[in-house]
């Protein structure tokens, strides 16, 4: 099960998704410093910010759960492929939610007339390798399928 390379890729994706929940995604050097993260959002009265923050809070753990579940479905490659594709969609949603939350917080400061310095943080950079690893896991599943089909023909 863990001897397959796609299991390693999926395990790393699950770890990265969990790590991205704990680390800040974006920071704003205001007084006090505000940080956009999955598990603790800044208190703003902006409905779109709250929606994006909540979406990130839901999508990051779902990405980790789906990637972790796909590890154990090595006997059912069709379902494993579908779960990897679902993890890609969840990642995309998580990334969009994180960037939308950062944008909404920036809009909040612009509306107040405050000029703040903002920058991406480690949580965003931890998210970025996930699609590559998911693609490599998908490629590994397809390779396993080819090997299994060739073995059946013998």
C-alpha positions as a Python dict, from the first residue, in 0.01 Angstrom:
ca = {
    (1, 'X'): (0, 0, 0),
    (2, 'X'): (264, 257, 101),
    (3, 'X'): (516, 101, -135),
    (4, 'X'): (339, 263, -428),
    (5, 'X'): (477, 605, -515),
    (6, 'X'): (130, 761, -545),
    (7, 'X'): (65, 673, -181),
    (8, 'X'): (368, 878, -84),
    (9, 'X'): (248, 1171, -297),
    (10, 'X'): (-99, 1152, -145),
    (11, 'X'): (46, 1133, 207),
    (12, 'X'): (254, 1446, 145),
    (13, 'X'): (-54, 1625, 5),
    (14, 'X'): (-248, 1537, 320),
    (15, 'X'): (38, 1664, 538),
    (16, 'X'): (64, 1987, 339),
    (17, 'X'): (-311, 2046, 363),
    (18, 'X'): (-300, 1999, 741),
    (19, 'X'): (8, 2221, 774),
    (20, 'X'): (-153, 2497, 569),
    (21, 'X'): (-438, 2513, 821),
    (22, 'X'): (-204, 2602, 1106),
    (23, 'X'): (13, 2856, 925),
    (24, 'X'): (-92, 3207, 820),
    (25, 'X'): (-179, 3250, 452),
    (26, 'X'): (-158, 3629, 427),
    (27, 'X'): (-59, 3903, 671),
    (28, 'X'): (-147, 4270, 691),
    (29, 'X'): (83, 4505, 881),
    (30, 'X'): (-192, 4710, 1036),
    (31, 'X'): (-234, 4799, 1402),
    (32, 'X'): (-280, 4530, 1527),
    (33, 'X'): (-133, 4294, 1270),
    (34, 'X'): (-408, 4091, 1105),
    (35, 'X'): (-349, 3746, 960),
    (36, 'X'): (-559, 3544, 718),
    (37, 'X'): (-550, 3176, 809),
    (38, 'X'): (-781, 2878, 784),
    (39, 'X'): (-838, 2807, 1152),
    (40, 'X'): (-864, 3161, 1288),
    (41, 'X'): (-1002, 3447, 1086),
    (42, 'X'): (-985, 3814, 1168),
    (43, 'X'): (-1309, 3971, 1290),
    (44, 'X'): (-1446, 4171, 998),
    (45, 'X'): (-1804, 4268, 923),
    (46, 'X'): (-1764, 4171, 558),
    (47, 'X'): (-1991, 3883, 453),
    (48, 'X'): (-1772, 3787, 156),
    (49, 'X'): (-1463, 3774, 377),
    (50, 'X'): (-1646, 3555, 627),
    (51, 'X'): (-1767, 3328, 346),
    (52, 'X'): (-1418, 3293, 198),
    (53, 'X'): (-1264, 3236, 539),
    (54, 'X'): (-1521, 2969, 625),
    (55, 'X'): (-1471, 2803, 285),
    (56, 'X'): (-1097, 2782, 352),
    (57, 'X'): (-1170, 2641, 697),
    (58, 'X'): (-1378, 2363, 538),
    (59, 'X'): (-1183, 2292, 219),
    (60, 'X'): (-836, 2243, 372),
    (61, 'X'): (-940, 1956, 602),
    (62, 'X'): (-1150, 1805, 323),
    (63, 'X'): (-847, 1805, 94),
    (64, 'X'): (-645, 1625, 362),
    (65, 'X'): (-923, 1372, 427),
    (66, 'X'): (-978, 1295, 59),
    (67, 'X'): (-605, 1259, -10),
    (68, 'X'): (-570, 1035, 295),
    (69, 'X'): (-866, 822, 192),
    (70, 'X'): (-726, 782, -160),
    (71, 'X'): (-414, 618, -15),
    (72, 'X'): (-614, 320, 107),
    (73, 'X'): (-805, 268, -218),
    (74, 'X'): (-513, 116, -406),
    (75, 'X'): (-724, -190, -498),
    (76, 'X'): (-992, 26, -662),
    (77, 'X'): (-798, 243, -904),
    (78, 'X'): (-1107, 397, -1064),
    (79, 'X'): (-1231, 529, -730),
    (80, 'X'): (-878, 635, -636),
    (81, 'X'): (-858, 837, -958),
    (82, 'X'): (-1189, 1005, -882),
    (83, 'X'): (-1077, 1095, -531),
    (84, 'X'): (-753, 1243, -661),
    (85, 'X'): (-951, 1455, -908),
    (86, 'X'): (-1181, 1562, -623),
    (87, 'X'): (-875, 1656, -416),
    (88, 'X'): (-757, 1873, -707),
    (89, 'X'): (-1092, 2054, -711),
    (90, 'X'): (-1086, 2097, -334),
    (91, 'X'): (-734, 2239, -356),
    (92, 'X'): (-844, 2487, -623),
    (93, 'X'): (-1138, 2593, -408),
    (94, 'X'): (-913, 2629, -104),
    (95, 'X'): (-665, 2844, -295),
    (96, 'X'): (-941, 3066, -435),
    (97, 'X'): (-1096, 3099, -88),
    (98, 'X'): (-761, 3199, 65),
    (99, 'X'): (-691, 3458, -202),
    (100, 'X'): (-1049, 3589, -184),
    (101, 'X'): (-1023, 3630, 194),
    (102, 'X'): (-696, 3821, 156),
    (103, 'X'): (-851, 4039, -116),
    (104, 'X'): (-1158, 4114, 96),
    (105, 'X'): (-941, 4213, 391),
    (106, 'X'): (-739, 4441, 163),
    (107, 'X'): (-1062, 4596, 34),
    (108, 'X'): (-1167, 4654, 394),
    (109, 'X'): (-851, 4854, 462),
    (110, 'X'): (-882, 5047, 135),
    (111, 'X'): (-1242, 5140, 225),
    (112, 'X'): (-1121, 5271, 561),
    (113, 'X'): (-857, 5478, 385),
    (114, 'X'): (-572, 5296, 554),
    (115, 'X'): (-262, 5209, 360),
    (116, 'X'): (-125, 4880, 486),
    (117, 'X'): (157, 4657, 372),
    (118, 'X'): (43, 4305, 304),
    (119, 'X'): (229, 3997, 195),
    (120, 'X'): (181, 3624, 147),
    (121, 'X'): (292, 3395, 427),
    (122, 'X'): (408, 3034, 463),
    (123, 'X'): (57, 2885, 455),
    (124, 'X'): (10, 2998, 96),
    (125, 'X'): (345, 2861, -16),
    (126, 'X'): (274, 2527, 149),
    (127, 'X'): (-44, 2497, -59),
    (128, 'X'): (132, 2547, -392),
    (129, 'X'): (300, 2203, -439),
    (130, 'X'): (-30, 2018, -384),
    (131, 'X'): (-154, 2016, -747),
    (132, 'X'): (181, 1890, -874),
    (133, 'X'): (183, 1609, -618),
    (134, 'X'): (-179, 1522, -699),
    (135, 'X'): (-95, 1513, -1069),
    (136, 'X'): (202, 1283, -1000),
    (137, 'X'): (-21, 1059, -787),
    (138, 'X'): (-273, 1044, -1071),
    (139, 'X'): (5, 950, -1310),
    (140, 'X'): (117, 675, -1069),
    (141, 'X'): (-236, 534, -1054),
    (142, 'X'): (-254, 527, -1434),
    (143, 'X'): (85, 350, -1448),
    (144, 'X'): (-36, 91, -1194),
    (145, 'X'): (-345, 37, -1406),
    (146, 'X'): (-133, -20, -1717),
    (147, 'X'): (89, -268, -1533),
    (148, 'X'): (-211, -456, -1393),
    (149, 'X'): (-379, -475, -1733),
    (150, 'X'): (-59, -596, -1898),
    (151, 'X'): (-20, -861, -1627),
    (152, 'X'): (-378, -980, -1683),
    (153, 'X'): (-310, -1031, -2054),
    (154, 'X'): (-21, -1269, -1987),
}
